PDB file of C-alpha atoms in Angstrom:
ATOM      1  CA  UNK A   1     -29.676 -18.485   9.925  1.00 62.00           C
ATOM      2  CA  UNK A   2     -27.173 -20.427  11.982  1.00 66.00           C
ATOM      3  CA  UNK A   3     -24.325 -18.995  14.007  1.00 66.00           C
ATOM      4  CA  UNK A   4     -21.772 -20.751  11.779  1.00 63.00           C
ATOM      5  CA  UNK A   5     -23.154 -19.049   8.672  1.00 65.00           C
ATOM      6  CA  UNK A   6     -23.034 -15.655  10.348  1.00 65.00           C
ATOM      7  CA  UNK A   7     -19.458 -16.210  11.520  1.00 64.00           C
ATOM      8  CA  UNK A   8     -18.473 -17.450   8.054  1.00 69.00           C
ATOM      9  CA  UNK A   9     -19.939 -14.341   6.452  1.00 71.00           C
ATOM     10  CA  UNK A  10     -18.113 -12.120   8.924  1.00 75.00           C
ATOM     11  CA  UNK A  11     -14.887 -13.995   8.186  1.00 80.00           C
ATOM     12  CA  UNK A  12     -15.230 -13.411   4.457  1.00 81.00           C
ATOM     13  CA  UNK A  13     -16.074  -9.747   5.051  1.00 85.00           C
ATOM     14  CA  UNK A  14     -13.034  -9.391   7.319  1.00 85.00           C
ATOM     15  CA  UNK A  15     -10.794 -11.026   4.726  1.00 88.00           C
ATOM     16  CA  UNK A  16     -12.054  -8.646   2.045  1.00 91.00           C
ATOM     17  CA  UNK A  17     -11.366  -5.662   4.331  1.00 92.00           C
ATOM     18  CA  UNK A  18      -7.830  -6.896   5.024  1.00 92.00           C
ATOM     19  CA  UNK A  19      -7.148  -7.343   1.298  1.00 96.00           C
ATOM     20  CA  UNK A  20      -8.457  -3.852   0.514  1.00 97.00           C
ATOM     21  CA  UNK A  21      -6.289  -2.451   3.323  1.00 96.00           C
ATOM     22  CA  UNK A  22      -3.193  -4.173   1.937  1.00 96.00           C
ATOM     23  CA  UNK A  23      -3.827  -2.817  -1.551  1.00 97.00           C
ATOM     24  CA  UNK A  24      -4.219   0.715  -0.177  1.00 97.00           C
ATOM     25  CA  UNK A  25      -1.097   0.296   1.987  1.00 97.00           C
ATOM     26  CA  UNK A  26       0.993  -0.717  -1.024  1.00 97.00           C
ATOM     27  CA  UNK A  27      -0.285   1.903  -3.502  1.00 98.00           C
ATOM     28  CA  UNK A  28       3.104   3.721  -3.478  1.00 98.00           C
ATOM     29  CA  UNK A  29       4.862   0.430  -4.227  1.00 97.00           C
ATOM     30  CA  UNK A  30       2.435  -0.415  -7.012  1.00 98.00           C
ATOM     31  CA  UNK A  31       2.838   3.045  -8.565  1.00 97.00           C
ATOM     32  CA  UNK A  32       6.651   2.888  -8.390  1.00 97.00           C
ATOM     33  CA  UNK A  33       6.782  -0.570  -9.975  1.00 97.00           C
ATOM     34  CA  UNK A  34       4.251   0.288 -12.710  1.00 97.00           C
ATOM     35  CA  UNK A  35       6.127   3.494 -13.596  1.00 96.00           C
ATOM     36  CA  UNK A  36       9.486   1.643 -13.426  1.00 96.00           C
ATOM     37  CA  UNK A  37      10.790   4.366 -11.121  1.00 97.00           C
ATOM     38  CA  UNK A  38      14.610   4.350 -10.841  1.00 96.00           C
ATOM     39  CA  UNK A  39      14.323   4.517  -7.030  1.00 96.00           C
ATOM     40  CA  UNK A  40      11.635   1.856  -6.736  1.00 96.00           C
ATOM     41  CA  UNK A  41      13.618  -0.276  -4.266  1.00 97.00           C
ATOM     42  CA  UNK A  42      14.001   2.680  -1.908  1.00 97.00           C
ATOM     43  CA  UNK A  43      10.323   3.588  -2.334  1.00 97.00           C
ATOM     44  CA  UNK A  44       9.320   0.018  -1.538  1.00 97.00           C
ATOM     45  CA  UNK A  45      11.475   0.093   1.607  1.00 97.00           C
ATOM     46  CA  UNK A  46       9.963   3.387   2.764  1.00 97.00           C
ATOM     47  CA  UNK A  47       6.484   2.037   2.067  1.00 97.00           C
ATOM     48  CA  UNK A  48       7.085  -1.209   3.957  1.00 96.00           C
ATOM     49  CA  UNK A  49       8.864   0.259   6.975  1.00 97.00           C
ATOM     50  CA  UNK A  50       7.280   3.720   7.285  1.00 96.00           C
ATOM     51  CA  UNK A  51       3.996   3.297   5.444  1.00 94.00           C
ATOM     52  CA  UNK A  52       2.162   2.509   8.684  1.00 93.00           C
ATOM     53  CA  UNK A  53       2.514   6.165   9.583  1.00 94.00           C
ATOM     54  CA  UNK A  54       0.446   8.390   7.353  1.00 94.00           C
ATOM     55  CA  UNK A  55       3.412  10.704   6.790  1.00 96.00           C
ATOM     56  CA  UNK A  56       5.656   7.853   5.604  1.00 96.00           C
ATOM     57  CA  UNK A  57       2.934   6.621   3.262  1.00 97.00           C
ATOM     58  CA  UNK A  58       2.447  10.103   1.767  1.00 97.00           C
ATOM     59  CA  UNK A  59       6.208  10.564   1.336  1.00 97.00           C
ATOM     60  CA  UNK A  60       6.467   7.233  -0.480  1.00 97.00           C
ATOM     61  CA  UNK A  61       3.487   8.072  -2.695  1.00 97.00           C
ATOM     62  CA  UNK A  62       4.793  11.534  -3.631  1.00 97.00           C
ATOM     63  CA  UNK A  63       8.226  10.066  -4.339  1.00 97.00           C
ATOM     64  CA  UNK A  64       6.685   7.346  -6.528  1.00 97.00           C
ATOM     65  CA  UNK A  65       4.687   9.944  -8.473  1.00 97.00           C
ATOM     66  CA  UNK A  66       7.616  12.332  -8.929  1.00 95.00           C
ATOM     67  CA  UNK A  67       9.130  12.270 -12.403  1.00 89.00           C
ATOM     68  CA  UNK A  68      12.819  11.345 -12.343  1.00 80.00           C
ATOM     69  CA  UNK A  69      15.100  14.109 -13.535  1.00 76.00           C
TER      70      UNK A  69
END
């Protein structure tokens, strides 16, 4: 197997990992949009700006899953 084929395979694998990571990162956003949460814009902002920290991601996810009163 040539070096180019190995590097190409690693590139595809890396791209798949990045896409999976992005989907996981935006789970709170996806949940808020699918549930048509009244605070979805705020949840999206928290997810984008604080989702990199685990605490911010969990807060956004809990908020997205919380039933509006």
